[in-house]
Amino acid sequence: MLTDKFGRHINYLRLAVVDRCNLRCTYCMPEKGLNWIKQDELMTDEEMLRICSVFTDMGVDKIRITGGEPFVRKNSIELIQKISKLNGLSDLSITTNGLLTEQYIPQLKKYGIQSVNLSLDTLDSDRFFKITRRNSFNKVMKTFDRLLEHDIKVKINTVVMEGQNIEDIIPLVLLTKDLPVDVRFIEEMPFNGSNTEVSLQWNFARIYHHIKEQFPEIQKTEDPKGSTSNNYKIPGFLGGIGIIAAYTRSFCGDCNRIRITPSGILRTCLYEQGGVNLKNEIRAGKTDKELKDIIINTIHKKPKDGWEAEKLNLSSSHIHQSMATIGG
Ligand code: SAM
Ligand code: SF4
């Protein structure tokens, strides 16, 4: 089993299959997009599959496909199918914005995808346009309905932003009344691919108190090990509520995750710059054994928490990275 120097077992890999996206969420990237990764720098399907297989061999049993928007990558559904067949994998999931997802839902079900995280910051189509800079609210809602029809667990991801979607918090909580969905409210992080500063106005505590004011009966529920969300429930409601302290970083203590960027960089913490590039090591002819040694050494150096990682990140760039390149 993969373990870091603090004794944390690493069993969860988040694989960003592409950095490109068909939305332009203001908190994630500028209107003109990013300096996209060049085709020859992007990992091939074979390289991604090989990396996943090396990790599952080392005890990783949970993989999340993310991006950018996963379904913008050509034939990503075939890659997902191949990954789903890896030995030792017990949980394969996807994070998607839902725009191109609907058509693939029957296949996702067939490949054993149990859970999809659907990003939805608002239940209002005008606000959706302001936040994502695209007019695609109805497509996302169709995907939402179809996922539920297919009995795939849906977790809605909502980034909470002053002046943009505060009026959506309570309606989103109310979605959990009759639907078996979890809504997770996320603190905004400074990964917006531009030099725009983020001053966090809605932190974990403020989001919680806002919900509690409306639902004083809110109850704490169990947080599974490695969970990034603090979980709650309104008694009698079918679904649950999560609040993710993504910026204030209270969950690093039992972090079990690592990330691979679309170009193959292994990042052991969301807030670090990332070091070794596994795609380059594969292209240099490394064997699986050599890749495993590199991975063990890199994971051993995983920072204690996101604060330490940020301190170690010596980049002088004032342009923030984007969640789309990191693999949110
Ligand atoms: N495109 C897909 C989507 O939006 O679901 C997957 C990739 S996206 C980068 C993954 C998650 O990161 C989304 O739920 C999104 O809301 C979240 N995210 C992106 N930028 C963020 C930021 N600056 N702060 C907090 N969450 C962010
Ligand atoms: Fe695209 Fe997801 Fe970033 Fe929005 S959050 S721009 S959907 S990658």
PDB file of N, CA, C and O in Angstrom, residues 14-18 64-70 93-96 260 323 326-328:
ATOM      1  N   ARG A  14      -7.011  11.077  -8.615  1.00  0.00           N
ATOM      2  CA  ARG A  14      -7.873  11.923  -9.452  1.00  0.00           C
ATOM      3  C   ARG A  14      -7.128  12.190 -10.752  1.00  0.00           C
ATOM      4  O   ARG A  14      -6.051  12.789 -10.733  1.00  0.00           O
ATOM      5  N   LEU A  15      -7.693  11.716 -11.831  1.00  0.00           N
ATOM      6  CA  LEU A  15      -7.040  11.808 -13.135  1.00  0.00           C
ATOM      7  C   LEU A  15      -7.751  12.848 -13.994  1.00  0.00           C
ATOM      8  O   LEU A  15      -8.927  12.677 -14.337  1.00  0.00           O
ATOM      9  N   ALA A  16      -7.034  13.930 -14.313  1.00  0.00           N
ATOM     10  CA  ALA A  16      -7.602  14.947 -15.213  1.00  0.00           C
ATOM     11  C   ALA A  16      -7.253  14.528 -16.638  1.00  0.00           C
ATOM     12  O   ALA A  16      -6.078  14.483 -17.000  1.00  0.00           O
ATOM     13  N   VAL A  17      -8.269  14.217 -17.432  1.00  0.00           N
ATOM     14  CA  VAL A  17      -8.000  13.651 -18.758  1.00  0.00           C
ATOM     15  C   VAL A  17      -7.797  14.730 -19.827  1.00  0.00           C
ATOM     16  O   VAL A  17      -7.343  14.423 -20.922  1.00  0.00           O
ATOM     17  N   VAL A  18      -8.148  15.957 -19.510  1.00  0.00           N
ATOM     18  CA  VAL A  18      -7.979  17.062 -20.465  1.00  0.00           C
ATOM     19  C   VAL A  18      -8.072  18.370 -19.686  1.00  0.00           C
ATOM     20  O   VAL A  18      -8.672  18.403 -18.616  1.00  0.00           O
ATOM     21  N   ARG A  64     -11.035   8.904  -9.798  1.00  0.00           N
ATOM     22  CA  ARG A  64     -12.037   9.857 -10.299  1.00  0.00           C
ATOM     23  C   ARG A  64     -11.524  10.469 -11.589  1.00  0.00           C
ATOM     24  O   ARG A  64     -10.393  10.951 -11.657  1.00  0.00           O
ATOM     25  N   ILE A  65     -12.363  10.453 -12.618  1.00  0.00           N
ATOM     26  CA  ILE A  65     -12.029  11.073 -13.894  1.00  0.00           C
ATOM     27  C   ILE A  65     -12.525  12.511 -13.845  1.00  0.00           C
ATOM     28  O   ILE A  65     -13.700  12.771 -13.557  1.00  0.00           O
ATOM     29  N   THR A  66     -11.605  13.442 -14.109  1.00  0.00           N
ATOM     30  CA  THR A  66     -12.006  14.840 -14.041  1.00  0.00           C
ATOM     31  C   THR A  66     -11.286  15.610 -15.149  1.00  0.00           C
ATOM     32  O   THR A  66     -10.822  15.049 -16.126  1.00  0.00           O
ATOM     33  N   GLY A  67     -11.203  16.925 -15.026  1.00  0.00           N
ATOM     34  CA  GLY A  67     -10.557  17.720 -16.069  1.00  0.00           C
ATOM     35  C   GLY A  67     -10.344  19.133 -15.558  1.00  0.00           C
ATOM     36  O   GLY A  67     -10.277  19.339 -14.338  1.00  0.00           O
ATOM     37  N   GLY A  68     -10.406  20.044 -16.486  1.00  0.00           N
ATOM     38  CA  GLY A  68     -11.190  20.293 -17.674  1.00  0.00           C
ATOM     39  C   GLY A  68     -12.500  19.518 -17.679  1.00  0.00           C
ATOM     40  O   GLY A  68     -12.893  18.945 -16.682  1.00  0.00           O
ATOM     41  N   GLU A  69     -13.144  19.535 -18.812  1.00  0.00           N
ATOM     42  CA  GLU A  69     -14.374  18.752 -18.904  1.00  0.00           C
ATOM     43  C   GLU A  69     -14.041  17.403 -19.540  1.00  0.00           C
ATOM     44  O   GLU A  69     -13.668  17.337 -20.709  1.00  0.00           O
ATOM     45  N   PRO A  70     -14.192  16.312 -18.769  1.00  0.00           N
ATOM     46  CA  PRO A  70     -13.772  15.001 -19.264  1.00  0.00           C
ATOM     47  C   PRO A  70     -14.322  14.662 -20.640  1.00  0.00           C
ATOM     48  O   PRO A  70     -13.613  14.105 -21.472  1.00  0.00           O
ATOM     49  N   SER A  93     -15.352   6.993 -10.533  1.00  0.00           N
ATOM     50  CA  SER A  93     -16.374   8.043 -10.566  1.00  0.00           C
ATOM     51  C   SER A  93     -15.915   9.170 -11.486  1.00  0.00           C
ATOM     52  O   SER A  93     -14.774   9.176 -11.961  1.00  0.00           O
ATOM     53  N   ILE A  94     -16.812  10.116 -11.718  1.00  0.00           N
ATOM     54  CA  ILE A  94     -16.537  11.187 -12.679  1.00  0.00           C
ATOM     55  C   ILE A  94     -17.005  12.513 -12.106  1.00  0.00           C
ATOM     56  O   ILE A  94     -18.021  12.569 -11.413  1.00  0.00           O
ATOM     57  N   THR A  95     -16.255  13.571 -12.395  1.00  0.00           N
ATOM     58  CA  THR A  95     -16.746  14.922 -12.124  1.00  0.00           C
ATOM     59  C   THR A  95     -16.950  15.593 -13.472  1.00  0.00           C
ATOM     60  O   THR A  95     -16.040  15.623 -14.303  1.00  0.00           O
ATOM     61  N   THR A  96     -18.148  16.118 -13.694  1.00  0.00           N
ATOM     62  CA  THR A  96     -18.477  16.665 -15.009  1.00  0.00           C
ATOM     63  C   THR A  96     -19.365  17.902 -14.873  1.00  0.00           C
ATOM     64  O   THR A  96     -20.083  18.043 -13.880  1.00  0.00           O
ATOM     65  N   ILE A 260      -3.218  13.444 -11.005  1.00  0.00           N
ATOM     66  CA  ILE A 260      -2.402  13.421 -12.218  1.00  0.00           C
ATOM     67  C   ILE A 260      -3.001  14.441 -13.172  1.00  0.00           C
ATOM     68  O   ILE A 260      -4.197  14.400 -13.475  1.00  0.00           O
ATOM     69  N   MET A 323      -8.128  25.358 -11.872  1.00  0.00           N
ATOM     70  CA  MET A 323      -8.547  24.024 -11.444  1.00  0.00           C
ATOM     71  C   MET A 323      -8.633  23.082 -12.635  1.00  0.00           C
ATOM     72  O   MET A 323      -8.524  21.873 -12.484  1.00  0.00           O
ATOM     73  N   ILE A 326      -5.170  21.653 -13.033  1.00  0.00           N
ATOM     74  CA  ILE A 326      -4.760  20.846 -11.879  1.00  0.00           C
ATOM     75  C   ILE A 326      -5.565  19.548 -11.857  1.00  0.00           C
ATOM     76  O   ILE A 326      -5.083  18.497 -11.443  1.00  0.00           O
ATOM     77  N   GLY A 327      -6.804  19.634 -12.308  1.00  0.00           N
ATOM     78  CA  GLY A 327      -7.719  18.503 -12.172  1.00  0.00           C
ATOM     79  C   GLY A 327      -8.466  18.634 -10.861  1.00  0.00           C
ATOM     80  O   GLY A 327      -8.060  18.131  -9.836  1.00  0.00           O
ATOM     81  N   GLY A 328      -9.541  19.376 -10.913  1.00  0.00           N
ATOM     82  CA  GLY A 328     -10.288  19.720  -9.682  1.00  0.00           C
ATOM     83  C   GLY A 328     -10.958  18.511  -9.067  1.00  0.00           C
ATOM     84  O   GLY A 328     -11.094  17.479  -9.687  1.00  0.00           O
TER      85      GLY A 328
END
